[in-house]
PDB file of N, CA and C in Angstrom:
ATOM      1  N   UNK Q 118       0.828  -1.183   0.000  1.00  0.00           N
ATOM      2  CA  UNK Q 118       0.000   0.000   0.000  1.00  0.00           C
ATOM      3  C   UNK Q 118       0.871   1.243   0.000  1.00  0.00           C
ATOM      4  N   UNK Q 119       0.031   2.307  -0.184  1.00  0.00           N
ATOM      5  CA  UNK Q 119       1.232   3.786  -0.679  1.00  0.00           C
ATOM      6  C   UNK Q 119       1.067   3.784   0.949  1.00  0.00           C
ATOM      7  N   UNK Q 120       2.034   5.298   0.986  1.00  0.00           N
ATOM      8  CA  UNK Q 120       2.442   5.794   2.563  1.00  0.00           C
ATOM      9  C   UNK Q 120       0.992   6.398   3.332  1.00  0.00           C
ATOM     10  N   UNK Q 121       0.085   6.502   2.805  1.00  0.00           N
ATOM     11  CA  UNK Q 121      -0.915   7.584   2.660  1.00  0.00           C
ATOM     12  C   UNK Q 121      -2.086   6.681   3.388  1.00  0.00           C
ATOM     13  N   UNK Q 122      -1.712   5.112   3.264  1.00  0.00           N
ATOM     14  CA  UNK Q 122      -2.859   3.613   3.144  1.00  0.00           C
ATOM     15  C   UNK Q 122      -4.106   3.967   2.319  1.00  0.00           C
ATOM     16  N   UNK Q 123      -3.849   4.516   1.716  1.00  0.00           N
ATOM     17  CA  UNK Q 123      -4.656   3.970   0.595  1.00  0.00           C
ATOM     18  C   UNK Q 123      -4.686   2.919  -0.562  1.00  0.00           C
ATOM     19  N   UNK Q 124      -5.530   3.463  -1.667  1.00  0.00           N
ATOM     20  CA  UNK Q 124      -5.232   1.971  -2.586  1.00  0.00           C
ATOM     21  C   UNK Q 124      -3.699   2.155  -3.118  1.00  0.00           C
ATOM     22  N   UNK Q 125      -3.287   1.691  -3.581  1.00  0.00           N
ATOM     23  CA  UNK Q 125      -2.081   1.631  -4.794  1.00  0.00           C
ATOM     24  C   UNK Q 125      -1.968   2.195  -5.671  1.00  0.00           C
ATOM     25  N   UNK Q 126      -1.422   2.870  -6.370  1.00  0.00           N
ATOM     26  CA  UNK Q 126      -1.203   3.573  -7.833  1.00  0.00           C
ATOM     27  C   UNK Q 126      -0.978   2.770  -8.529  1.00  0.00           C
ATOM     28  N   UNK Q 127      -1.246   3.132 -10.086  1.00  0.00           N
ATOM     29  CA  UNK Q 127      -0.875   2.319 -11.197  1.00  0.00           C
ATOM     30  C   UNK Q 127       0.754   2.303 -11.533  1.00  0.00           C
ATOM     31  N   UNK Q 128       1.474   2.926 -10.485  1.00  0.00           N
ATOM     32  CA  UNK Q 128       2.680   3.615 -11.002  1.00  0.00           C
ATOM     33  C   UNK Q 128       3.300   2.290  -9.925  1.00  0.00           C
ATOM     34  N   UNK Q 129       2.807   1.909  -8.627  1.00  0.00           N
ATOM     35  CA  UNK Q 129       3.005   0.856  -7.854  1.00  0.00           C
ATOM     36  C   UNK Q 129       2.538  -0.059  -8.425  1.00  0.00           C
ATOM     37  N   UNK Q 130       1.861  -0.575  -8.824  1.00  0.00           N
ATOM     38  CA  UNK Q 130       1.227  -1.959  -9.198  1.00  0.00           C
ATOM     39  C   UNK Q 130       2.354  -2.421  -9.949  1.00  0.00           C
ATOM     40  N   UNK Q 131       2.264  -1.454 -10.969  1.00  0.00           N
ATOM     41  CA  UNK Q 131       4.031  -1.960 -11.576  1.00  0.00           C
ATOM     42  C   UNK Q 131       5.289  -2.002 -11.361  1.00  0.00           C
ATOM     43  N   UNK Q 132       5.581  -1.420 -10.630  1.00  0.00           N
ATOM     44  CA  UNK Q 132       6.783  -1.755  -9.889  1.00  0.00           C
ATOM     45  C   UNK Q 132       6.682  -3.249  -8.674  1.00  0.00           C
ATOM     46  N   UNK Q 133       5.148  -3.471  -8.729  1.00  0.00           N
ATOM     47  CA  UNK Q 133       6.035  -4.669  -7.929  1.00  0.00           C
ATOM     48  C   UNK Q 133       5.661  -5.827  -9.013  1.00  0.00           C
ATOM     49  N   UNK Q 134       4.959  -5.755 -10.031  1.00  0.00           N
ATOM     50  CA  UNK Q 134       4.552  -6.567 -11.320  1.00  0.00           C
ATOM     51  C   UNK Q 134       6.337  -6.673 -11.403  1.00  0.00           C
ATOM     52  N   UNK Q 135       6.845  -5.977 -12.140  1.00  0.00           N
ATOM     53  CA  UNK Q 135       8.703  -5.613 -12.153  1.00  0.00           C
ATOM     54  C   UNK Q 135       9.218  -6.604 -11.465  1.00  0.00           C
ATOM     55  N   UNK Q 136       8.911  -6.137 -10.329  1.00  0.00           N
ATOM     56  CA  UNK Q 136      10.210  -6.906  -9.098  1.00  0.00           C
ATOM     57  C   UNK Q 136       9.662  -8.269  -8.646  1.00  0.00           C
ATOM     58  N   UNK Q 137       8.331  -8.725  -8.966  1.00  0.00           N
ATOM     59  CA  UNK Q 137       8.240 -10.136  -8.986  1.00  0.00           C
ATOM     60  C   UNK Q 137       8.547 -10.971 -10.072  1.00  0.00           C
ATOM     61  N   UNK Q 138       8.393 -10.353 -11.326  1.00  0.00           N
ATOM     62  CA  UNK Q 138       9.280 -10.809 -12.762  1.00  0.00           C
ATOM     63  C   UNK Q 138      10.418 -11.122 -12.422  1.00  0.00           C
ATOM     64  N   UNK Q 139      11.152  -9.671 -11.836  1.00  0.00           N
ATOM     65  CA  UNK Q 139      12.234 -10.406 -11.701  1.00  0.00           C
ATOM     66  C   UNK Q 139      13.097 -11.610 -10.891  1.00  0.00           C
ATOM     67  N   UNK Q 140      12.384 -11.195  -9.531  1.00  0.00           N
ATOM     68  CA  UNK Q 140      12.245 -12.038  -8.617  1.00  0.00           C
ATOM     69  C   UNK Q 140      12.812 -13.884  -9.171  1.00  0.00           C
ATOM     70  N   UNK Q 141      11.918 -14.269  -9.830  1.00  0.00           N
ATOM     71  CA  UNK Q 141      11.034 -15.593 -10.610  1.00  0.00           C
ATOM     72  C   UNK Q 141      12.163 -15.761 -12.112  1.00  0.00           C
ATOM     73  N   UNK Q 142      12.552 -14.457 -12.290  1.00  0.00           N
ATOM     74  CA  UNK Q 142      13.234 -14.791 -13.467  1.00  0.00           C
ATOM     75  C   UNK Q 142      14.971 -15.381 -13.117  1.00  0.00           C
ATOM     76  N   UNK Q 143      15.004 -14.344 -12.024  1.00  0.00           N
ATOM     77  CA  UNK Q 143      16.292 -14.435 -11.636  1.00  0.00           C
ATOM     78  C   UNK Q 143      16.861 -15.489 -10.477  1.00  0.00           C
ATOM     79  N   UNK Q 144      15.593 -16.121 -10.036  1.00  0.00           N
ATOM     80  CA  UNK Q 144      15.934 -17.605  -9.156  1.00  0.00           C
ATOM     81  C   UNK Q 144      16.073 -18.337  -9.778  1.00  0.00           C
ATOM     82  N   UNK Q 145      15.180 -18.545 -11.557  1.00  0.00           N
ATOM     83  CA  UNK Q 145      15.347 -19.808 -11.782  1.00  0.00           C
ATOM     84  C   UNK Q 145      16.829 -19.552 -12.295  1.00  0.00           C
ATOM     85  N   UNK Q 146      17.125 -18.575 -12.529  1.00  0.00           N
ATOM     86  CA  UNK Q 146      18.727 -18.289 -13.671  1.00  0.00           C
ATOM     87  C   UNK Q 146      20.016 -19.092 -12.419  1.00  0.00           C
ATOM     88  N   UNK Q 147      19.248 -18.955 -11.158  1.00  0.00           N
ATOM     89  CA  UNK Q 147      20.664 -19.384 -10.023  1.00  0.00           C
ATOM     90  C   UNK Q 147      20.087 -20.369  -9.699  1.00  0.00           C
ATOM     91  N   UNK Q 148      18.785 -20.841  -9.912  1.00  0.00           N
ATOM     92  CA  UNK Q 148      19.107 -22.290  -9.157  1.00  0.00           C
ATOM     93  C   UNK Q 148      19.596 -23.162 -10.137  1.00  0.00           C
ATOM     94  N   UNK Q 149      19.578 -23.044 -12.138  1.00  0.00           N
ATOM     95  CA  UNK Q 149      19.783 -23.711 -12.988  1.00  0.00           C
ATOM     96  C   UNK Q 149      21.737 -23.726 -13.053  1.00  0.00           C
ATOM     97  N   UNK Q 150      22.079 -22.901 -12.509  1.00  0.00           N
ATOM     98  CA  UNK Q 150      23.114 -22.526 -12.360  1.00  0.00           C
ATOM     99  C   UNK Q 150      24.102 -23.273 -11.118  1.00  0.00           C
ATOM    100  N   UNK Q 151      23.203 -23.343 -10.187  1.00  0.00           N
ATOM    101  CA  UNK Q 151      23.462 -24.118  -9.032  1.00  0.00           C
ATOM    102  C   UNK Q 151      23.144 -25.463  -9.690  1.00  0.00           C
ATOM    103  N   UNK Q 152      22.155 -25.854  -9.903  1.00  0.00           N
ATOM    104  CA  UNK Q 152      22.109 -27.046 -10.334  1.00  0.00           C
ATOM    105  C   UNK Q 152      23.632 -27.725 -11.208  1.00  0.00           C
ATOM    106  N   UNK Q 153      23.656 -26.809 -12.119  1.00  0.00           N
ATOM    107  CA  UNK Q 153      24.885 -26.975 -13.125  1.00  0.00           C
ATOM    108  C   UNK Q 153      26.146 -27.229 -12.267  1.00  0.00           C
ATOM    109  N   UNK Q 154      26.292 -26.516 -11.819  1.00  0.00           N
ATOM    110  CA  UNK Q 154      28.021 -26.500 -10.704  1.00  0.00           C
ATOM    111  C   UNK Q 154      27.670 -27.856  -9.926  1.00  0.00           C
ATOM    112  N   UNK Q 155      26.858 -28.008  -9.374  1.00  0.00           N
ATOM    113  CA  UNK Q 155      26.864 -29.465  -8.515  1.00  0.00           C
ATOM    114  C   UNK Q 155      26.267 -31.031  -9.422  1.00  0.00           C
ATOM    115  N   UNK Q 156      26.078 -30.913 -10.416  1.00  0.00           N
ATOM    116  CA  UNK Q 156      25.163 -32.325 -10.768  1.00  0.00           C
ATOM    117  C   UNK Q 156      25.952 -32.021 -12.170  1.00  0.00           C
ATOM    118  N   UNK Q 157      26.819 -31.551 -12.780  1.00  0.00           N
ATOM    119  CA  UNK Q 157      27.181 -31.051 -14.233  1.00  0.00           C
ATOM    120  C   UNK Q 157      28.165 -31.688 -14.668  1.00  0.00           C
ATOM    121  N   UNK Q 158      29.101 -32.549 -13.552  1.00  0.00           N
ATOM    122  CA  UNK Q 158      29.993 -33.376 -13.802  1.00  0.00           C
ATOM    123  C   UNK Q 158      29.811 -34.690 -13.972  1.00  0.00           C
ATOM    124  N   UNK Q 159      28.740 -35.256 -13.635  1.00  0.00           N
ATOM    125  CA  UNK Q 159      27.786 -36.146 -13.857  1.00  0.00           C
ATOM    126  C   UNK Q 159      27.971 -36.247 -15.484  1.00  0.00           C
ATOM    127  N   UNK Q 160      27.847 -35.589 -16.165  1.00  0.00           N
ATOM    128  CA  UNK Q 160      27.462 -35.377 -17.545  1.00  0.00           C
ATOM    129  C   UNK Q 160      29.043 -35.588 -18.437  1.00  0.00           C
ATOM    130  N   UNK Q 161      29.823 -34.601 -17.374  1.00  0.00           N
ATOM    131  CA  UNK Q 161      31.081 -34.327 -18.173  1.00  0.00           C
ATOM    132  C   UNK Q 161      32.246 -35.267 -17.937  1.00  0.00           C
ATOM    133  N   UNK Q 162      31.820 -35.842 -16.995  1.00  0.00           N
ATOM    134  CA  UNK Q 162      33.243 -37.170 -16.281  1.00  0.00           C
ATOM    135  C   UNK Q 162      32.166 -38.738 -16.055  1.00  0.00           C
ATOM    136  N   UNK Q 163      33.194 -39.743 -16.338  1.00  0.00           N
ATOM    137  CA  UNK Q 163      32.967 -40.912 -16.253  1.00  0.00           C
ATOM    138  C   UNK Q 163      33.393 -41.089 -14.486  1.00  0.00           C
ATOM    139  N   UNK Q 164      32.038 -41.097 -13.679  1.00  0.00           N
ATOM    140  CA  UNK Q 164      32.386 -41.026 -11.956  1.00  0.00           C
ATOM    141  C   UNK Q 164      31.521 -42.730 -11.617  1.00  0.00           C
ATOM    142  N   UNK Q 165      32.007 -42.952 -10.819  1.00  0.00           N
ATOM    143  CA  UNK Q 165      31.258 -43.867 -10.054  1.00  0.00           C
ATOM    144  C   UNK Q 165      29.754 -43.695  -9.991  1.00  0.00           C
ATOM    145  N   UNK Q 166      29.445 -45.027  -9.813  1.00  0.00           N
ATOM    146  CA  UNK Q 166      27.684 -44.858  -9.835  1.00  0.00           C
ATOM    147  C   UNK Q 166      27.086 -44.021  -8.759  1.00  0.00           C
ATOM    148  N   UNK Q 167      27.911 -44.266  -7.409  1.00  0.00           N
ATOM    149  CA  UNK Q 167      27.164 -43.839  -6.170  1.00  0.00           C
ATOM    150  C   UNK Q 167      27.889 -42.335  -6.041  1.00  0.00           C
ATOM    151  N   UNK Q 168      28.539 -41.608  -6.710  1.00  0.00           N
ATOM    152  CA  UNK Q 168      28.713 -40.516  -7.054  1.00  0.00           C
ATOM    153  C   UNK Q 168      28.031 -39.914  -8.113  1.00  0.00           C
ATOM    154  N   UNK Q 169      27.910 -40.186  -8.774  1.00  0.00           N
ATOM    155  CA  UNK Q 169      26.954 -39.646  -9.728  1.00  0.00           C
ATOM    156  C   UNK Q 169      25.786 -39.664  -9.179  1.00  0.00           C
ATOM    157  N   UNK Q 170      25.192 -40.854  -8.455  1.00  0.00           N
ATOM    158  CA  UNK Q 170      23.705 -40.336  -7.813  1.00  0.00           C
ATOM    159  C   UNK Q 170      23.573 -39.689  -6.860  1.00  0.00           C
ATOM    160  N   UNK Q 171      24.631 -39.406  -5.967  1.00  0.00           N
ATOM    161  CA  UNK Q 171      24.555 -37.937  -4.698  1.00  0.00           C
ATOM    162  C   UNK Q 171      25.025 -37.178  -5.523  1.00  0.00           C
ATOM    163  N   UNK Q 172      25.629 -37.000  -7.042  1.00  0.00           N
ATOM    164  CA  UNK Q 172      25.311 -35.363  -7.208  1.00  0.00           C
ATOM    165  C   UNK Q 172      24.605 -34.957  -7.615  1.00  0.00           C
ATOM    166  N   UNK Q 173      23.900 -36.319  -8.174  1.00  0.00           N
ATOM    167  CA  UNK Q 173      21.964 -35.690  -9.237  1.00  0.00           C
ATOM    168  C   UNK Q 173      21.314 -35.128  -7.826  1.00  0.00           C
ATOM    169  N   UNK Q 174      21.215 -36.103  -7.110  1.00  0.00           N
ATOM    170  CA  UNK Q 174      20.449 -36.020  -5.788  1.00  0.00           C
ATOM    171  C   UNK Q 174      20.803 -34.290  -5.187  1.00  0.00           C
ATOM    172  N   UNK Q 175      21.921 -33.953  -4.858  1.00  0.00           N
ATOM    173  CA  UNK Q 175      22.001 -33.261  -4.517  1.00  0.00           C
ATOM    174  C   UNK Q 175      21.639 -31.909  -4.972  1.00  0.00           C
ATOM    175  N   UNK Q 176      22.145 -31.798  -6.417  1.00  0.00           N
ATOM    176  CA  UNK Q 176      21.779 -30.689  -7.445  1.00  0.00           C
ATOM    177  C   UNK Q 176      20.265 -30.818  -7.286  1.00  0.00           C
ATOM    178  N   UNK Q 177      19.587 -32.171  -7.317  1.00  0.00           N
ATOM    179  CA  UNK Q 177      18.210 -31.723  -7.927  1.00  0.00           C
ATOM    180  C   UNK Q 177      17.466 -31.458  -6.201  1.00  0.00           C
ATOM    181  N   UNK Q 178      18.283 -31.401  -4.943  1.00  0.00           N
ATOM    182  CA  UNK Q 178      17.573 -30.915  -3.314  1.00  0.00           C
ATOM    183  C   UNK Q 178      18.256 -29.478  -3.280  1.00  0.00           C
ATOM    184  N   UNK Q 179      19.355 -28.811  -4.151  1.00  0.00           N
ATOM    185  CA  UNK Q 179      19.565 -27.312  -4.163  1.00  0.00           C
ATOM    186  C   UNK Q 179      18.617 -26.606  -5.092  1.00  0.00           C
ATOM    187  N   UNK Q 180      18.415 -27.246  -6.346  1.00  0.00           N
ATOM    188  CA  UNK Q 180      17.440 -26.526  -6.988  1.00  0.00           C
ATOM    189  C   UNK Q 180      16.048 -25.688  -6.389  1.00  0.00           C
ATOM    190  N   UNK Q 181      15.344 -26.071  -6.055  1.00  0.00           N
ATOM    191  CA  UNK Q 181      14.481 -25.666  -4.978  1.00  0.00           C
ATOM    192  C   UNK Q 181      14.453 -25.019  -3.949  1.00  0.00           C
ATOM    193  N   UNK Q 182      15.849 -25.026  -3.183  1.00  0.00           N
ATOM    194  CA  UNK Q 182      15.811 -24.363  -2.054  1.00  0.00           C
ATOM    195  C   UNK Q 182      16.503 -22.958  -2.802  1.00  0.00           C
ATOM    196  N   UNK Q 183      17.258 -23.461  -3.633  1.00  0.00           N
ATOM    197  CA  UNK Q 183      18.502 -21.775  -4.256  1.00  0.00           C
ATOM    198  C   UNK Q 183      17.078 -20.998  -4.877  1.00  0.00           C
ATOM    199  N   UNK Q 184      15.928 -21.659  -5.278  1.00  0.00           N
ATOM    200  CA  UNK Q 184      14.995 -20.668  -6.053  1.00  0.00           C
ATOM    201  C   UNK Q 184      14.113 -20.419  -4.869  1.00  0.00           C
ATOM    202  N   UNK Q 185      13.459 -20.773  -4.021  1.00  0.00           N
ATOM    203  CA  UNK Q 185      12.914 -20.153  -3.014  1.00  0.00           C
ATOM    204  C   UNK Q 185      13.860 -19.339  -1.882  1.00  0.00           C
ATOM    205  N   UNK Q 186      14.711 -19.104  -1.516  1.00  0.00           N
ATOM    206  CA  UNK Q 186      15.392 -18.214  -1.293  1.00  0.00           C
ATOM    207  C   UNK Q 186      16.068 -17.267  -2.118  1.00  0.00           C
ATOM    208  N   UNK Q 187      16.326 -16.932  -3.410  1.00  0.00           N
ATOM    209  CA  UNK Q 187      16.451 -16.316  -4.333  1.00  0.00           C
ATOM    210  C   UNK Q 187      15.356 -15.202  -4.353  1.00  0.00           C
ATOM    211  N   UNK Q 188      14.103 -15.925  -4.437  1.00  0.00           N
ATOM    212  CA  UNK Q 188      12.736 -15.200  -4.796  1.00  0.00           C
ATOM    213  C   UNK Q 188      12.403 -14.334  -3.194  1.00  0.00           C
ATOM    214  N   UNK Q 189      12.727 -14.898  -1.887  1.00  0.00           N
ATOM    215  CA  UNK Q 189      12.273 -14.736  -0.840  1.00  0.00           C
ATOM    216  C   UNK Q 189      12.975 -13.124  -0.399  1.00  0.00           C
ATOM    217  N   UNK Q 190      14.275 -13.396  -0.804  1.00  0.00           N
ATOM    218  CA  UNK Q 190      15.589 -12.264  -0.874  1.00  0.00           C
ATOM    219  C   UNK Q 190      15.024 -10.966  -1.922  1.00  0.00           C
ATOM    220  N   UNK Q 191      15.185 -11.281  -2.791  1.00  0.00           N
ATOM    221  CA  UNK Q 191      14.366 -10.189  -3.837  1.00  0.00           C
ATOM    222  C   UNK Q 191      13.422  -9.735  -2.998  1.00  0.00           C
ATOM    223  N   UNK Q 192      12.110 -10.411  -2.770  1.00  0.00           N
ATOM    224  CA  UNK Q 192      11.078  -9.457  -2.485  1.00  0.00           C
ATOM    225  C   UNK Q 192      11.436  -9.103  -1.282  1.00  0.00           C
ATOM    226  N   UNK Q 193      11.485  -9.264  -0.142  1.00  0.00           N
ATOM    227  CA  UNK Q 193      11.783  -9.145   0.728  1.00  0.00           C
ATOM    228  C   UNK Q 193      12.930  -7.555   1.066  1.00  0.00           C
ATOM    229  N   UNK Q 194      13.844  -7.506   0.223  1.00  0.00           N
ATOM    230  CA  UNK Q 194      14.430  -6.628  -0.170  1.00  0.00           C
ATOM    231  C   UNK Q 194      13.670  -5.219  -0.757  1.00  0.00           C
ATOM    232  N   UNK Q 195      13.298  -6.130  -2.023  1.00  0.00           N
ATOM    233  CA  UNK Q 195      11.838  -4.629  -2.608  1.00  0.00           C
ATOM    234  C   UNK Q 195      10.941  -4.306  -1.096  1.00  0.00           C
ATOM    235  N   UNK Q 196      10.693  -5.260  -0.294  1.00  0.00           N
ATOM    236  CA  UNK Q 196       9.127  -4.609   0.629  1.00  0.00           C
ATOM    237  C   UNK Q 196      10.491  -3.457   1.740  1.00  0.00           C
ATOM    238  N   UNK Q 197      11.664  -3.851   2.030  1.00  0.00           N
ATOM    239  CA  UNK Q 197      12.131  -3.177   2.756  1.00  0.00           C
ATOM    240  C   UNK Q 197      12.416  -1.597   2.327  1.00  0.00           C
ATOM    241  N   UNK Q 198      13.068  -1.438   1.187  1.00  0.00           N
ATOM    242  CA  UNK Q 198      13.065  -0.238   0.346  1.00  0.00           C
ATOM    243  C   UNK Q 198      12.135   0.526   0.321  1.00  0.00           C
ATOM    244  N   UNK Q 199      10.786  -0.201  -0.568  1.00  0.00           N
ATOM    245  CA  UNK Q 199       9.905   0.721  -0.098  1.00  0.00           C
ATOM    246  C   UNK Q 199       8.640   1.014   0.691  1.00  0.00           C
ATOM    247  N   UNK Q 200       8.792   0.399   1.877  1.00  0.00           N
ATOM    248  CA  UNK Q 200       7.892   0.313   2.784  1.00  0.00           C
ATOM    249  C   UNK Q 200       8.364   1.731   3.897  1.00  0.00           C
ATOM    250  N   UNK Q 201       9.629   1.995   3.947  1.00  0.00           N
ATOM    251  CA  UNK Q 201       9.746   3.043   5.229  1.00  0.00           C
ATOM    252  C   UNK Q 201      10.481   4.101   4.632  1.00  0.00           C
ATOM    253  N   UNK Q 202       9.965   5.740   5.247  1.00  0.00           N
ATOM    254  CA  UNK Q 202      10.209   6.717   4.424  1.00  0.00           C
ATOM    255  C   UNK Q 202      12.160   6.927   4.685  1.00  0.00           C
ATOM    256  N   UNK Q 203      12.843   7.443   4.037  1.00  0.00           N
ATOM    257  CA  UNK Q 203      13.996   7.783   3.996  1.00  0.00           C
ATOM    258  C   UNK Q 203      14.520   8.174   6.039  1.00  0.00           C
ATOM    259  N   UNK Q 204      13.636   8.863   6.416  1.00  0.00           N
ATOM    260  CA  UNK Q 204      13.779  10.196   7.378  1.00  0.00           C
ATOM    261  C   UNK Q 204      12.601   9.474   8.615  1.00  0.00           C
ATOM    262  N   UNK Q 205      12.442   8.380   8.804  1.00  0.00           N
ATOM    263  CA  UNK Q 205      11.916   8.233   9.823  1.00  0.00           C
ATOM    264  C   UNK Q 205      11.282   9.529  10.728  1.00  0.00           C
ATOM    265  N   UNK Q 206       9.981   9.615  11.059  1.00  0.00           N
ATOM    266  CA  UNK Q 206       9.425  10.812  12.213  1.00  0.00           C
ATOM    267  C   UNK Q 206       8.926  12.101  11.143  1.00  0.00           C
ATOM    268  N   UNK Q 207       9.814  12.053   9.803  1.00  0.00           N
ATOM    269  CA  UNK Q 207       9.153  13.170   9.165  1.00  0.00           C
ATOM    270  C   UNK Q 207       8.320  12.774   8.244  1.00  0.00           C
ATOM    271  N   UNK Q 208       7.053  13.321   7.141  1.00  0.00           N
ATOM    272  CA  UNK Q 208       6.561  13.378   6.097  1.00  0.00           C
ATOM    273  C   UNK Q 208       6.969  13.254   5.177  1.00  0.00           C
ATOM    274  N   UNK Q 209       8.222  13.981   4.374  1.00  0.00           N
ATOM    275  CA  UNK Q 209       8.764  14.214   3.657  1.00  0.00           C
ATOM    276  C   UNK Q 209       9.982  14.392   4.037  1.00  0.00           C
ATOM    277  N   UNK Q 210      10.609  13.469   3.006  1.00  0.00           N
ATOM    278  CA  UNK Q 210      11.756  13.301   2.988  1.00  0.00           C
ATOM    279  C   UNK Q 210      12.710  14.513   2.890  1.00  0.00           C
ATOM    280  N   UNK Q 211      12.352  15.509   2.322  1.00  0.00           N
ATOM    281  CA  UNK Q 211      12.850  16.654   1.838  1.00  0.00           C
ATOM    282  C   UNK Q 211      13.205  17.649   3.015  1.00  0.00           C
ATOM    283  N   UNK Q 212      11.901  17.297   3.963  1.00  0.00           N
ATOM    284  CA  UNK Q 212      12.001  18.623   4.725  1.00  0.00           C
ATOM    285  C   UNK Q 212      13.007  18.545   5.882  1.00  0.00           C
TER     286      UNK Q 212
END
């Protein structure tokens, strides 16, 4: 909600439309990424069986957690920014 509690502006709606895009865009980019660094050698080296299945295993129990904390961080971040005015106690930031 704006500072004011009222409804939202159209000028807010999109900015958090924005920052949940990105949010969503940019977890899956690190958890595919995470995935890659831990389960990627699997692919690229001839490893033992029971190595190769704790690193699928493993890559595919980081995937999930690197994208829900990814996404959790983002927003979480956006609500801190702009939820409290610059100047605490005043109206305007300016004055």
């Amino acid at each position: 909600m704006s500072m004011t509690g009222g409804r939202r502006t159209q000028a807010e709606r999109d900015a958090m439309t924005v920052e949940i895009g990105y949010a969503l865009v940019s977890a899956v980019f690190a958890a595919v990424v995470v995935f890659g660094a831990v389960a990627g050698p699997v692919w690229l080296f001839e490893l033992p069986g029971t190595v190769e299945t704790v690193l699928t295993w493993a890559g595919l129990v980081l995937l999930p957690v690197v994208f829900f904390v990814r996404v959790a961080s983002v927003l979480y971040r956006y609500r801190q920014e702009s939820g409290q005015p610059s100047q605490p106690g005043r109206t305007n930031p300016d004055s």
